[in-house]
Tab-separated table of N, CA and C in Angstrom:
chain	number	residue	atom	x	y	z
A	5	MET	N	-13.611	-9.808	6.421
A	5	MET	CA	-12.319	-9.320	5.990
A	5	MET	C	-12.509	-8.389	4.793
A	6	ILE	N	-11.713	-7.325	4.771
A	6	ILE	CA	-11.726	-6.320	3.711
A	6	ILE	C	-10.360	-6.309	3.032
A	7	HIS	N	-10.365	-6.135	1.728
A	7	HIS	CA	-9.117	-5.959	0.992
A	7	HIS	C	-9.046	-4.517	0.484
A	8	GLU	N	-7.968	-3.868	0.819
A	8	GLU	CA	-7.666	-2.549	0.264
A	8	GLU	C	-6.832	-2.790	-0.990
A	9	ILE	N	-7.195	-2.136	-2.069
A	9	ILE	CA	-6.398	-2.203	-3.290
A	9	ILE	C	-5.939	-0.785	-3.607
A	10	ALA	N	-4.631	-0.579	-3.503
A	10	ALA	CA	-4.043	0.729	-3.795
A	10	ALA	C	-3.235	0.605	-5.082
A	11	VAL	N	-3.574	1.406	-6.064
A	11	VAL	CA	-2.841	1.427	-7.324
A	11	VAL	C	-1.771	2.507	-7.206
A	12	LEU	N	-0.519	2.090	-7.353
A	12	LEU	CA	0.628	2.973	-7.153
A	12	LEU	C	1.379	3.157	-8.472
A	13	PRO	N	1.177	4.298	-9.148
A	13	PRO	CA	1.913	4.560	-10.386
A	13	PRO	C	3.318	5.077	-10.056
A	14	VAL	N	4.317	4.293	-10.395
A	14	VAL	CA	5.706	4.605	-10.047
A	14	VAL	C	6.421	5.181	-11.263
A	15	LYS	N	7.309	6.145	-11.011
A	15	LYS	CA	8.118	6.703	-12.091
A	15	LYS	C	8.941	5.579	-12.713
A	16	PRO	N	8.886	5.412	-14.035
A	16	PRO	CA	9.563	4.278	-14.677
A	16	PRO	C	11.048	4.148	-14.344
A	17	ASP	N	11.727	5.257	-14.145
A	17	ASP	CA	13.157	5.186	-13.837
A	17	ASP	C	13.442	4.977	-12.348
A	18	ARG	N	12.386	4.804	-11.545
A	18	ARG	CA	12.550	4.634	-10.093
A	18	ARG	C	11.999	3.301	-9.590
A	19	ILE	N	11.695	2.377	-10.492
A	19	ILE	CA	11.054	1.119	-10.108
A	19	ILE	C	11.878	0.336	-9.086
A	20	ASP	N	13.135	0.110	-9.352
A	20	ASP	CA	13.962	-0.679	-8.429
A	20	ASP	C	14.107	0.016	-7.077
A	21	ALA	N	14.302	1.320	-7.094
A	21	ALA	CA	14.420	2.071	-5.848
A	21	ALA	C	13.109	2.027	-5.065
A	22	PHE	N	11.973	2.092	-5.768
A	22	PHE	CA	10.668	1.998	-5.118
A	22	PHE	C	10.514	0.657	-4.414
A	23	LYS	N	10.838	-0.423	-5.110
A	23	LYS	CA	10.700	-1.758	-4.510
A	23	LYS	C	11.565	-1.882	-3.258
A	24	HIS	N	12.770	-1.349	-3.308
A	24	HIS	CA	13.658	-1.387	-2.146
A	24	HIS	C	13.073	-0.568	-0.991
A	25	ALA	N	12.637	0.653	-1.276
A	25	ALA	CA	12.060	1.520	-0.245
A	25	ALA	C	10.812	0.895	0.358
A	26	PHE	N	9.965	0.312	-0.489
A	26	PHE	CA	8.749	-0.324	0.013
A	26	PHE	C	9.102	-1.432	1.004
A	27	GLY	N	10.082	-2.239	0.659
A	27	GLY	CA	10.502	-3.317	1.540
A	27	GLY	C	10.966	-2.834	2.896
A	28	GLU	N	11.570	-1.664	2.935
A	28	GLU	CA	12.040	-1.106	4.204
A	28	GLU	C	10.918	-0.506	5.045
A	29	LEU	N	9.735	-0.327	4.457
A	29	LEU	CA	8.626	0.315	5.156
A	29	LEU	C	7.520	-0.636	5.574
A	30	THR	N	7.599	-1.891	5.183
A	30	THR	CA	6.478	-2.805	5.437
A	30	THR	C	6.195	-3.008	6.924
A	31	HIS	N	7.197	-2.811	7.774
A	31	HIS	CA	6.944	-2.966	9.210
A	31	HIS	C	5.927	-1.944	9.716
A	32	LEU	N	5.868	-0.769	9.087
A	32	LEU	CA	4.891	0.242	9.485
A	32	LEU	C	3.470	-0.231	9.190
A	33	LEU	N	3.322	-0.916	8.100
A	33	LEU	CA	2.025	-1.458	7.703
A	33	LEU	C	1.660	-2.662	8.563
A	34	SER	N	2.585	-3.565	8.727
A	34	SER	CA	2.271	-4.836	9.396
A	34	SER	C	1.986	-4.698	10.882
A	35	ARG	N	2.384	-3.604	11.503
A	35	ARG	CA	2.095	-3.451	12.936
A	35	ARG	C	0.784	-2.725	13.207
A	36	ALA	N	0.060	-2.362	12.136
A	36	ALA	CA	-1.217	-1.665	12.298
A	36	ALA	C	-2.284	-2.608	12.852
A	37	ARG	N	-3.164	-2.047	13.658
A	37	ARG	CA	-4.285	-2.820	14.212
A	37	ARG	C	-5.168	-3.312	13.067
A	38	GLY	N	-5.532	-4.564	13.092
A	38	GLY	CA	-6.412	-5.136	12.083
A	38	GLY	C	-5.721	-5.610	10.823
A	39	TYR	N	-4.415	-5.416	10.736
A	39	TYR	CA	-3.648	-5.857	9.565
A	39	TYR	C	-3.612	-7.383	9.536
A	40	GLU	N	-3.886	-7.961	8.362
A	40	GLU	CA	-3.893	-9.415	8.201
A	40	GLU	C	-2.884	-9.913	7.175
A	41	GLY	N	-2.259	-9.019	6.420
A	41	GLY	CA	-1.294	-9.428	5.404
A	41	GLY	C	-1.384	-8.510	4.189
A	42	HIS	N	-0.364	-8.601	3.337
A	42	HIS	CA	-0.369	-7.773	2.122
A	42	HIS	C	0.458	-8.449	1.033
A	43	ARG	N	0.242	-7.959	-0.181
A	43	ARG	CA	1.045	-8.355	-1.343
A	43	ARG	C	1.246	-7.122	-2.200
A	44	LEU	N	2.461	-6.941	-2.657
A	44	LEU	CA	2.756	-5.887	-3.619
A	44	LEU	C	2.911	-6.569	-4.969
A	45	MET	N	2.085	-6.173	-5.917
A	45	MET	CA	2.061	-6.785	-7.235
A	45	MET	C	2.523	-5.761	-8.268
A	46	GLN	N	3.345	-6.220	-9.233
A	46	GLN	CA	3.857	-5.349	-10.285
A	46	GLN	C	3.143	-5.678	-11.587
A	47	GLY	N	2.768	-4.633	-12.325
A	47	GLY	CA	2.089	-4.821	-13.594
A	47	GLY	C	2.952	-5.578	-14.596
A	48	VAL	N	2.338	-6.414	-15.384
A	48	VAL	CA	3.037	-7.174	-16.413
A	48	VAL	C	3.157	-6.321	-17.681
A	49	GLU	N	2.018	-5.820	-18.161
A	49	GLU	CA	2.046	-4.988	-19.355
A	49	GLU	C	2.656	-3.609	-19.074
A	50	THR	N	2.435	-3.114	-17.878
A	50	THR	CA	2.956	-1.802	-17.483
A	50	THR	C	3.711	-1.967	-16.164
A	51	PRO	N	4.997	-2.285	-16.224
A	51	PRO	CA	5.773	-2.577	-15.017
A	51	PRO	C	5.868	-1.423	-14.019
A	52	SER	N	5.557	-0.220	-14.433
A	52	SER	CA	5.606	0.909	-13.504
A	52	SER	C	4.315	1.065	-12.699
A	53	HIS	N	3.328	0.216	-12.952
A	53	HIS	CA	2.077	0.241	-12.188
A	53	HIS	C	2.090	-0.907	-11.189
A	54	PHE	N	2.010	-0.547	-9.927
A	54	PHE	CA	1.987	-1.525	-8.847
A	54	PHE	C	0.617	-1.521	-8.193
A	55	SER	N	0.216	-2.666	-7.696
A	55	SER	CA	-0.996	-2.777	-6.893
A	55	SER	C	-0.600	-3.324	-5.533
A	56	LEU	N	-0.954	-2.577	-4.498
A	56	LEU	CA	-0.745	-3.024	-3.132
A	56	LEU	C	-2.082	-3.534	-2.633
A	57	ILE	N	-2.125	-4.811	-2.276
A	57	ILE	CA	-3.352	-5.421	-1.791
A	57	ILE	C	-3.133	-5.769	-0.328
A	58	VAL	N	-3.928	-5.134	0.541
A	58	VAL	CA	-3.773	-5.320	1.984
A	58	VAL	C	-5.055	-5.910	2.541
A	59	GLN	N	-4.914	-6.931	3.370
A	59	GLN	CA	-6.048	-7.536	4.052
A	59	GLN	C	-6.201	-6.880	5.420
A	60	TRP	N	-7.407	-6.404	5.689
A	60	TRP	CA	-7.742	-5.788	6.975
A	60	TRP	C	-8.904	-6.545	7.597
A	61	GLN	N	-8.936	-6.584	8.912
A	61	GLN	CA	-10.069	-7.216	9.593
A	61	GLN	C	-11.359	-6.453	9.307
A	62	THR	N	-11.285	-5.111	9.374
A	62	THR	CA	-12.461	-4.277	9.099
A	62	THR	C	-12.053	-3.077	8.252
A	63	LEU	N	-13.011	-2.467	7.610
A	63	LEU	CA	-12.769	-1.244	6.853
A	63	LEU	C	-12.216	-0.152	7.768
A	64	GLU	N	-12.772	-0.073	8.974
A	64	GLU	CA	-12.351	0.953	9.922
A	64	GLU	C	-10.900	0.785	10.363
A	65	ASP	N	-10.421	-0.461	10.409
A	65	ASP	CA	-9.012	-0.673	10.749
A	65	ASP	C	-8.114	0.058	9.762
A	66	HIS	N	-8.528	0.109	8.511
A	66	HIS	CA	-7.737	0.826	7.514
A	66	HIS	C	-8.035	2.324	7.532
A	67	THR	N	-9.317	2.681	7.356
A	67	THR	CA	-9.667	4.084	7.145
A	67	THR	C	-9.547	4.932	8.405
A	68	GLN	N	-9.968	4.424	9.534
A	68	GLN	CA	-9.925	5.200	10.777
A	68	GLN	C	-8.692	4.883	11.613
A	69	GLY	N	-8.088	3.734	11.360
A	69	GLY	CA	-6.906	3.335	12.105
A	69	GLY	C	-5.635	3.719	11.381
A	70	PHE	N	-5.255	2.924	10.384
A	70	PHE	CA	-3.967	3.132	9.727
A	70	PHE	C	-3.886	4.461	8.979
A	71	GLU	N	-4.918	4.811	8.202
A	71	GLU	CA	-4.842	6.031	7.389
A	71	GLU	C	-4.687	7.300	8.216
A	72	THR	N	-5.132	7.295	9.444
A	72	THR	CA	-5.026	8.481	10.293
A	72	THR	C	-3.791	8.442	11.193
A	73	SER	N	-2.999	7.405	11.071
A	73	SER	CA	-1.858	7.218	11.977
A	73	SER	C	-0.589	7.914	11.489
A	74	GLU	N	0.319	8.120	12.419
A	74	GLU	CA	1.631	8.657	12.073
A	74	GLU	C	2.396	7.672	11.192
A	75	ASP	N	2.220	6.362	11.438
A	75	ASP	CA	2.889	5.364	10.600
A	75	ASP	C	2.490	5.524	9.132
A	76	HIS	N	1.224	5.796	8.861
A	76	HIS	CA	0.767	5.990	7.486
A	76	HIS	C	1.396	7.239	6.877
A	77	GLN	N	1.491	8.298	7.659
A	77	GLN	CA	2.115	9.525	7.163
A	77	GLN	C	3.567	9.279	6.772
A	78	VAL	N	4.300	8.547	7.613
A	78	VAL	CA	5.697	8.224	7.316
A	78	VAL	C	5.780	7.327	6.090
A	79	PHE	N	4.922	6.311	6.036
A	79	PHE	CA	4.871	5.361	4.926
A	79	PHE	C	4.710	6.103	3.599
A	80	MET	N	3.730	6.985	3.524
A	80	MET	CA	3.460	7.696	2.273
A	80	MET	C	4.539	8.744	1.971
A	81	ALA	N	5.030	9.416	2.977
A	81	ALA	CA	6.057	10.439	2.754
A	81	ALA	C	7.322	9.824	2.163
A	82	ARG	N	7.674	8.633	2.618
A	82	ARG	CA	8.899	7.996	2.134
A	82	ARG	C	8.740	7.390	0.743
A	83	LEU	N	7.506	7.170	0.316
A	83	LEU	CA	7.270	6.632	-1.026
A	83	LEU	C	6.963	7.727	-2.051
A	84	GLN	N	6.630	8.905	-1.586
A	84	GLN	CA	6.149	9.980	-2.457
A	84	GLN	C	7.094	10.296	-3.610
A	85	ASP	N	8.383	10.320	-3.370
A	85	ASP	CA	9.333	10.674	-4.430
A	85	ASP	C	9.391	9.656	-5.566
A	86	TYR	N	8.878	8.461	-5.328
A	86	TYR	CA	8.900	7.417	-6.352
A	86	TYR	C	7.630	7.409	-7.196
A	87	LEU	N	6.594	8.067	-6.724
A	87	LEU	CA	5.292	8.010	-7.387
A	87	LEU	C	5.185	9.037	-8.503
A	88	ASP	N	4.542	8.609	-9.585
A	88	ASP	CA	4.329	9.443	-10.763
A	88	ASP	C	3.023	10.226	-10.666
A	89	ALA	N	2.110	9.776	-9.813
A	89	ALA	CA	0.803	10.411	-9.614
A	89	ALA	C	0.257	9.936	-8.270
A	90	GLU	N	-0.856	10.539	-7.863
A	90	GLU	CA	-1.484	10.139	-6.609
A	90	GLU	C	-1.992	8.697	-6.708
A	91	PRO	N	-1.792	7.912	-5.673
A	91	PRO	CA	-2.354	6.558	-5.664
A	91	PRO	C	-3.884	6.619	-5.615
A	92	SER	N	-4.513	5.630	-6.180
A	92	SER	CA	-5.964	5.482	-6.020
A	92	SER	C	-6.208	4.258	-5.140
A	93	VAL	N	-7.212	4.359	-4.294
A	93	VAL	CA	-7.495	3.308	-3.311
A	93	VAL	C	-8.970	2.967	-3.327
A	94	HIS	N	-9.271	1.679	-3.299
A	94	HIS	CA	-10.642	1.231	-3.098
A	94	HIS	C	-10.630	-0.041	-2.268
A	95	HIS	N	-11.777	-0.412	-1.765
A	95	HIS	CA	-11.896	-1.571	-0.874
A	95	HIS	C	-12.872	-2.575	-1.471
A	96	VAL	N	-12.574	-3.841	-1.280
A	96	VAL	CA	-13.451	-4.914	-1.774
A	96	VAL	C	-13.587	-5.977	-0.698
A	97	ARG	N	-14.643	-6.784	-0.840
A	97	ARG	CA	-14.830	-7.936	0.046
A	97	ARG	C	-15.265	-9.125	-0.811
A	98	ALA	N	-14.922	-10.293	-0.354
A	98	ALA	CA	-15.270	-11.517	-1.096
A	98	ALA	C	-16.781	-11.734	-1.056
A	99	VAL	N	-17.303	-12.201	-2.169
A	99	VAL	CA	-18.726	-12.532	-2.219
A	99	VAL	C	-18.925	-14.047	-2.351
A	100	SER	N	-17.853	-14.770	-2.616
A	100	SER	CA	-17.923	-16.228	-2.643
A	100	SER	C	-16.523	-16.771	-2.417
A	101	GLY	N	-16.452	-18.054	-2.108
A	101	GLY	CA	-15.152	-18.693	-1.935
A	101	GLY	C	-14.702	-18.560	-0.561
């Protein structure tokens, strides 16, 4: 299993609207091949910084599957107006536990 961690810097005056919009788009993410679940986390010290953590069966399910899909294009296009900068994305895997 792979975890995608996407850091989403949201415009401070758009936080509530972002959370609402994200909730309306999760079906696009959850129907992707290899999707295992996700959590949207909000920063404590910096509430405008969100981390989206998505569990994928394989790295390719995310990078070659979802990222190249029309669903991903729609997902990002609908969130773009809420973002303060480009999201950064990296992948991790468990080494213990």
